[in-house]
Amino acid sequence: MIKSVLRGFALATAMSAVAFAAAKNPTVGGAAMFDSKNIIENAVNSKDHTTLVAAVKAAGLVGTLEGKGPFTVFAPTNEAFAALPKGTVDTLLKPENKATLTKVLTCHVVAADAMAKTVAKMIKDDGGEHDIKTVGGCVLKAKENMGKITLTDENGGVSHVTIADVKQSNGIIHVVDKVLLPKM
């Protein structure tokens, strides 16, 4: 009887630990995000990132973002893409615009594992603003205000991190509310 109770307690403790560990990663687009899956494996399940996933496929970046990393991706939502001038997304998705699409997307990727608290510390250490160099060669200006991180692109567009620290097996996703655009 005591062994049975102890086994039950041990199982309940283990289940609680698993639930607690799983609860650390926020849901994105109504889908659970698993730190055991890579950026692409998680992103395809987010109903808020269907445009981003289509763009990544059109740019031929799936293999890269499934790779070892580490990567930090500032992931614009469907609403962020919809806020671009009418026809922009359709134009970017055309095969003849692959280079431009790749440039836009890689300006959302950093070759590092940057949790929000790390970015906030860099901002503080740099006196309130930190330059983040992206894989696409863009420089984003990061600022922090009342615990929220904003990114300003090279054109002055400001994006807010709406969901931070979504852990992936090959990096981090921070959901953002605007598409970050490079100087063209």
PDB file of C-alpha atoms in Angstrom:
ATOM      1  CA  MET A   1       0.000   0.000   0.000  1.00  0.00           C
ATOM      2  CA  ILE A   2       2.778   2.457   0.944  1.00  0.00           C
ATOM      3  CA  LYS A   3       4.677   1.612  -2.277  1.00  0.00           C
ATOM      4  CA  SER A   4       1.522   2.303  -4.275  1.00  0.00           C
ATOM      5  CA  VAL A   5       1.015   5.681  -2.568  1.00  0.00           C
ATOM      6  CA  LEU A   6       4.689   6.591  -3.091  1.00  0.00           C
ATOM      7  CA  ARG A   7       4.513   5.587  -6.771  1.00  0.00           C
ATOM      8  CA  GLY A   8       1.370   7.696  -7.162  1.00  0.00           C
ATOM      9  CA  PHE A   9       3.060  10.641  -5.440  1.00  0.00           C
ATOM     10  CA  ALA A  10       6.171  10.251  -7.594  1.00  0.00           C
ATOM     11  CA  LEU A  11       4.045  10.109 -10.754  1.00  0.00           C
ATOM     12  CA  ALA A  12       2.047  13.180  -9.713  1.00  0.00           C
ATOM     13  CA  THR A  13       5.273  15.050  -8.925  1.00  0.00           C
ATOM     14  CA  ALA A  14       6.760  14.098 -12.296  1.00  0.00           C
ATOM     15  CA  MET A  15       3.570  15.130 -14.126  1.00  0.00           C
ATOM     16  CA  SER A  16       3.556  18.466 -12.272  1.00  0.00           C
ATOM     17  CA  ALA A  17       7.178  19.076 -13.235  1.00  0.00           C
ATOM     18  CA  VAL A  18       6.387  18.339 -16.890  1.00  0.00           C
ATOM     19  CA  ALA A  19       3.338  20.630 -16.804  1.00  0.00           C
ATOM     20  CA  PHE A  20       5.392  23.374 -15.139  1.00  0.00           C
ATOM     21  CA  ALA A  21       8.176  23.028 -17.707  1.00  0.00           C
ATOM     22  CA  ALA A  22       5.673  23.124 -20.570  1.00  0.00           C
ATOM     23  CA  ALA A  23       3.928  26.149 -19.065  1.00  0.00           C
ATOM     24  CA  LYS A  24       7.134  28.213 -19.264  1.00  0.00           C
ATOM     25  CA  ASN A  25       6.833  28.646 -23.039  1.00  0.00           C
ATOM     26  CA  PRO A  26       3.937  30.895 -24.076  1.00  0.00           C
ATOM     27  CA  THR A  27       1.420  29.857 -26.688  1.00  0.00           C
ATOM     28  CA  VAL A  28       1.609  31.704 -29.989  1.00  0.00           C
ATOM     29  CA  GLY A  29      -1.259  31.992 -32.418  1.00  0.00           C
ATOM     30  CA  GLY A  30      -3.306  29.588 -30.328  1.00  0.00           C
ATOM     31  CA  ALA A  31      -0.652  26.858 -30.539  1.00  0.00           C
ATOM     32  CA  ALA A  32       1.655  25.429 -27.931  1.00  0.00           C
ATOM     33  CA  MET A  33       5.296  26.170 -28.624  1.00  0.00           C
ATOM     34  CA  PHE A  34       7.760  23.444 -27.720  1.00  0.00           C
ATOM     35  CA  ASP A  35      11.373  24.159 -26.862  1.00  0.00           C
ATOM     36  CA  SER A  36      12.192  20.719 -28.272  1.00  0.00           C
ATOM     37  CA  LYS A  37      11.087  21.828 -31.773  1.00  0.00           C
ATOM     38  CA  ASN A  38      12.902  24.181 -34.115  1.00  0.00           C
ATOM     39  CA  ILE A  39      11.679  27.576 -35.281  1.00  0.00           C
ATOM     40  CA  ILE A  40       9.932  26.248 -38.389  1.00  0.00           C
ATOM     41  CA  GLU A  41       8.330  23.268 -36.627  1.00  0.00           C
ATOM     42  CA  ASN A  42       6.726  25.654 -34.123  1.00  0.00           C
ATOM     43  CA  ALA A  43       5.911  28.530 -36.503  1.00  0.00           C
ATOM     44  CA  VAL A  44       3.849  26.365 -38.860  1.00  0.00           C
ATOM     45  CA  ASN A  45       1.419  25.715 -35.994  1.00  0.00           C
ATOM     46  CA  SER A  46       0.782  29.402 -35.190  1.00  0.00           C
ATOM     47  CA  LYS A  47      -2.385  30.690 -36.846  1.00  0.00           C
ATOM     48  CA  ASP A  48      -0.944  34.211 -36.388  1.00  0.00           C
ATOM     49  CA  HIS A  49       2.117  33.489 -38.536  1.00  0.00           C
ATOM     50  CA  THR A  50       0.777  31.930 -41.741  1.00  0.00           C
ATOM     51  CA  THR A  51       2.003  34.872 -43.835  1.00  0.00           C
ATOM     52  CA  LEU A  52       5.458  34.680 -42.274  1.00  0.00           C
ATOM     53  CA  VAL A  53       5.656  30.941 -42.915  1.00  0.00           C
ATOM     54  CA  ALA A  54       4.576  31.434 -46.562  1.00  0.00           C
ATOM     55  CA  ALA A  55       7.208  34.164 -46.948  1.00  0.00           C
ATOM     56  CA  VAL A  56       9.948  32.000 -45.404  1.00  0.00           C
ATOM     57  CA  LYS A  57       9.051  29.196 -47.829  1.00  0.00           C
ATOM     58  CA  ALA A  58       8.999  31.575 -50.825  1.00  0.00           C
ATOM     59  CA  ALA A  59      12.410  32.957 -49.840  1.00  0.00           C
ATOM     60  CA  GLY A  60      13.898  29.472 -49.495  1.00  0.00           C
ATOM     61  CA  LEU A  61      14.819  30.030 -45.835  1.00  0.00           C
ATOM     62  CA  VAL A  62      13.115  26.975 -44.338  1.00  0.00           C
ATOM     63  CA  GLY A  63      16.323  24.910 -44.275  1.00  0.00           C
ATOM     64  CA  THR A  64      18.235  27.722 -42.615  1.00  0.00           C
ATOM     65  CA  LEU A  65      15.668  28.266 -39.860  1.00  0.00           C
ATOM     66  CA  GLU A  66      15.454  24.525 -39.273  1.00  0.00           C
ATOM     67  CA  GLY A  67      19.243  24.516 -38.834  1.00  0.00           C
ATOM     68  CA  LYS A  68      21.328  24.392 -35.702  1.00  0.00           C
ATOM     69  CA  GLY A  69      21.317  28.125 -34.966  1.00  0.00           C
ATOM     70  CA  PRO A  70      21.192  29.738 -32.568  1.00  0.00           C
ATOM     71  CA  PHE A  71      18.776  32.241 -34.076  1.00  0.00           C
ATOM     72  CA  THR A  72      16.620  34.932 -32.577  1.00  0.00           C
ATOM     73  CA  VAL A  73      13.662  35.682 -34.820  1.00  0.00           C
ATOM     74  CA  PHE A  74      11.519  38.773 -34.464  1.00  0.00           C
ATOM     75  CA  ALA A  75       8.396  37.169 -35.937  1.00  0.00           C
ATOM     76  CA  PRO A  76       5.815  39.564 -37.433  1.00  0.00           C
ATOM     77  CA  THR A  77       2.190  38.484 -37.188  1.00  0.00           C
ATOM     78  CA  ASN A  78      -0.269  38.243 -40.066  1.00  0.00           C
ATOM     79  CA  GLU A  79      -1.667  41.599 -38.898  1.00  0.00           C
ATOM     80  CA  ALA A  80       1.808  43.127 -39.170  1.00  0.00           C
ATOM     81  CA  PHE A  81       2.084  41.987 -42.783  1.00  0.00           C
ATOM     82  CA  ALA A  82      -1.483  43.162 -43.501  1.00  0.00           C
ATOM     83  CA  ALA A  83      -0.538  46.655 -42.261  1.00  0.00           C
ATOM     84  CA  LEU A  84       1.994  47.039 -45.091  1.00  0.00           C
ATOM     85  CA  PRO A  85       0.801  49.050 -48.100  1.00  0.00           C
ATOM     86  CA  LYS A  86      -1.752  47.168 -50.202  1.00  0.00           C
ATOM     87  CA  GLY A  87      -0.140  44.665 -52.570  1.00  0.00           C
ATOM     88  CA  THR A  88       3.243  44.637 -50.809  1.00  0.00           C
ATOM     89  CA  VAL A  89       3.030  41.043 -49.566  1.00  0.00           C
ATOM     90  CA  ASP A  90       1.765  39.715 -52.912  1.00  0.00           C
ATOM     91  CA  THR A  91       4.579  41.549 -54.696  1.00  0.00           C
ATOM     92  CA  LEU A  92       7.232  40.242 -52.279  1.00  0.00           C
ATOM     93  CA  LEU A  93       6.009  36.652 -52.681  1.00  0.00           C
ATOM     94  CA  LYS A  94       6.579  36.685 -56.467  1.00  0.00           C
ATOM     95  CA  PRO A  95       9.606  34.607 -57.552  1.00  0.00           C
ATOM     96  CA  GLU A  96      11.222  37.598 -59.254  1.00  0.00           C
ATOM     97  CA  ASN A  97      11.294  39.415 -55.881  1.00  0.00           C
ATOM     98  CA  LYS A  98      12.952  36.610 -53.919  1.00  0.00           C
ATOM     99  CA  ALA A  99      16.096  38.662 -53.180  1.00  0.00           C
ATOM    100  CA  THR A 100      14.067  41.541 -51.735  1.00  0.00           C
ATOM    101  CA  LEU A 101      11.889  39.146 -49.714  1.00  0.00           C
ATOM    102  CA  THR A 102      15.001  37.420 -48.371  1.00  0.00           C
ATOM    103  CA  LYS A 103      16.462  40.790 -47.339  1.00  0.00           C
ATOM    104  CA  VAL A 104      13.241  41.756 -45.517  1.00  0.00           C
ATOM    105  CA  LEU A 105      13.031  38.410 -43.718  1.00  0.00           C
ATOM    106  CA  THR A 106      16.696  38.209 -42.744  1.00  0.00           C
ATOM    107  CA  CYS A 107      16.356  41.671 -41.203  1.00  0.00           C
ATOM    108  CA  HIS A 108      14.188  39.894 -38.602  1.00  0.00           C
ATOM    109  CA  VAL A 109      16.864  37.317 -37.714  1.00  0.00           C
ATOM    110  CA  VAL A 110      19.837  37.601 -35.383  1.00  0.00           C
ATOM    111  CA  ALA A 111      22.549  34.935 -35.220  1.00  0.00           C
ATOM    112  CA  ALA A 112      22.340  34.619 -31.436  1.00  0.00           C
ATOM    113  CA  ASP A 113      20.175  33.270 -28.655  1.00  0.00           C
ATOM    114  CA  ALA A 114      18.854  36.560 -27.239  1.00  0.00           C
ATOM    115  CA  MET A 115      16.307  36.330 -24.461  1.00  0.00           C
ATOM    116  CA  ALA A 116      14.425  39.554 -23.629  1.00  0.00           C
ATOM    117  CA  LYS A 117      16.302  40.053 -20.343  1.00  0.00           C
ATOM    118  CA  THR A 118      19.606  39.832 -22.247  1.00  0.00           C
ATOM    119  CA  VAL A 119      18.417  42.418 -24.763  1.00  0.00           C
ATOM    120  CA  ALA A 120      17.134  44.646 -21.920  1.00  0.00           C
ATOM    121  CA  LYS A 121      20.541  44.429 -20.202  1.00  0.00           C
ATOM    122  CA  MET A 122      22.328  45.401 -23.427  1.00  0.00           C
ATOM    123  CA  ILE A 123      19.943  48.349 -23.800  1.00  0.00           C
ATOM    124  CA  LYS A 124      20.631  49.452 -20.227  1.00  0.00           C
ATOM    125  CA  ASP A 125      24.399  48.961 -20.596  1.00  0.00           C
ATOM    126  CA  ASP A 126      24.332  51.104 -23.770  1.00  0.00           C
ATOM    127  CA  GLY A 127      22.504  53.976 -22.082  1.00  0.00           C
ATOM    128  CA  GLY A 128      18.951  53.278 -23.237  1.00  0.00           C
ATOM    129  CA  GLU A 129      19.384  52.111 -26.828  1.00  0.00           C
ATOM    130  CA  HIS A 130      21.201  49.105 -28.279  1.00  0.00           C
ATOM    131  CA  ASP A 131      22.017  48.429 -31.927  1.00  0.00           C
ATOM    132  CA  ILE A 132      21.133  44.902 -33.019  1.00  0.00           C
ATOM    133  CA  LYS A 133      22.820  43.732 -36.220  1.00  0.00           C
ATOM    134  CA  THR A 134      20.725  41.216 -38.147  1.00  0.00           C
ATOM    135  CA  VAL A 135      21.718  38.388 -40.464  1.00  0.00           C
ATOM    136  CA  GLY A 136      20.408  40.516 -43.347  1.00  0.00           C
ATOM    137  CA  GLY A 137      22.817  43.336 -42.485  1.00  0.00           C
ATOM    138  CA  CYS A 138      20.143  45.622 -41.047  1.00  0.00           C
ATOM    139  CA  VAL A 139      20.655  47.490 -37.800  1.00  0.00           C
ATOM    140  CA  LEU A 140      17.668  47.589 -35.461  1.00  0.00           C
ATOM    141  CA  LYS A 141      17.569  50.076 -32.595  1.00  0.00           C
ATOM    142  CA  ALA A 142      16.300  48.336 -29.450  1.00  0.00           C
ATOM    143  CA  LYS A 143      14.811  50.291 -26.570  1.00  0.00           C
ATOM    144  CA  GLU A 144      13.036  49.230 -23.397  1.00  0.00           C
ATOM    145  CA  ASN A 145      10.201  51.037 -21.670  1.00  0.00           C
ATOM    146  CA  MET A 146       8.365  49.696 -18.633  1.00  0.00           C
ATOM    147  CA  GLY A 147       9.514  46.152 -19.325  1.00  0.00           C
ATOM    148  CA  LYS A 148       8.528  46.206 -23.019  1.00  0.00           C
ATOM    149  CA  ILE A 149      11.067  46.085 -25.836  1.00  0.00           C
ATOM    150  CA  THR A 150      10.629  48.088 -29.030  1.00  0.00           C
ATOM    151  CA  LEU A 151      12.639  47.825 -32.221  1.00  0.00           C
ATOM    152  CA  THR A 152      13.102  50.647 -34.693  1.00  0.00           C
ATOM    153  CA  ASP A 153      14.053  49.650 -38.228  1.00  0.00           C
ATOM    154  CA  GLU A 154      16.310  51.577 -40.605  1.00  0.00           C
ATOM    155  CA  ASN A 155      13.333  53.566 -41.931  1.00  0.00           C
ATOM    156  CA  GLY A 156      12.119  54.692 -38.503  1.00  0.00           C
ATOM    157  CA  GLY A 157       9.321  52.114 -38.275  1.00  0.00           C
ATOM    158  CA  VAL A 158       8.699  50.990 -34.699  1.00  0.00           C
ATOM    159  CA  SER A 159       7.734  47.441 -33.763  1.00  0.00           C
ATOM    160  CA  HIS A 160       6.781  46.221 -30.303  1.00  0.00           C
ATOM    161  CA  VAL A 161       7.639  42.796 -28.916  1.00  0.00           C
ATOM    162  CA  THR A 162       4.205  41.470 -27.965  1.00  0.00           C
ATOM    163  CA  ILE A 163       5.258  37.967 -26.898  1.00  0.00           C
ATOM    164  CA  ALA A 164       8.844  37.521 -25.726  1.00  0.00           C
ATOM    165  CA  ASP A 165      11.070  34.532 -25.067  1.00  0.00           C
ATOM    166  CA  VAL A 166       9.396  31.733 -27.012  1.00  0.00           C
ATOM    167  CA  LYS A 167      12.110  29.107 -26.677  1.00  0.00           C
ATOM    168  CA  GLN A 168      12.956  26.857 -29.631  1.00  0.00           C
ATOM    169  CA  SER A 169      15.473  24.035 -29.968  1.00  0.00           C
ATOM    170  CA  ASN A 170      17.574  26.315 -32.182  1.00  0.00           C
ATOM    171  CA  GLY A 171      16.922  29.717 -30.656  1.00  0.00           C
ATOM    172  CA  ILE A 172      14.252  32.180 -29.584  1.00  0.00           C
ATOM    173  CA  ILE A 173      11.198  33.760 -31.165  1.00  0.00           C
ATOM    174  CA  HIS A 174       9.942  37.183 -30.118  1.00  0.00           C
ATOM    175  CA  VAL A 175       6.563  37.983 -31.692  1.00  0.00           C
ATOM    176  CA  VAL A 176       6.405  41.548 -33.065  1.00  0.00           C
ATOM    177  CA  ASP A 177       3.502  43.704 -34.229  1.00  0.00           C
ATOM    178  CA  LYS A 178       5.143  45.379 -37.258  1.00  0.00           C
ATOM    179  CA  VAL A 179       7.278  44.223 -40.167  1.00  0.00           C
ATOM    180  CA  LEU A 180      10.821  45.581 -39.836  1.00  0.00           C
ATOM    181  CA  LEU A 181      11.972  46.976 -43.151  1.00  0.00           C
ATOM    182  CA  PRO A 182      15.521  47.503 -44.422  1.00  0.00           C
ATOM    183  CA  LYS A 183      16.677  50.627 -46.215  1.00  0.00           C
ATOM    184  CA  MET A 184      16.339  49.821 -49.900  1.00  0.00           C
TER     185      MET A 184
END
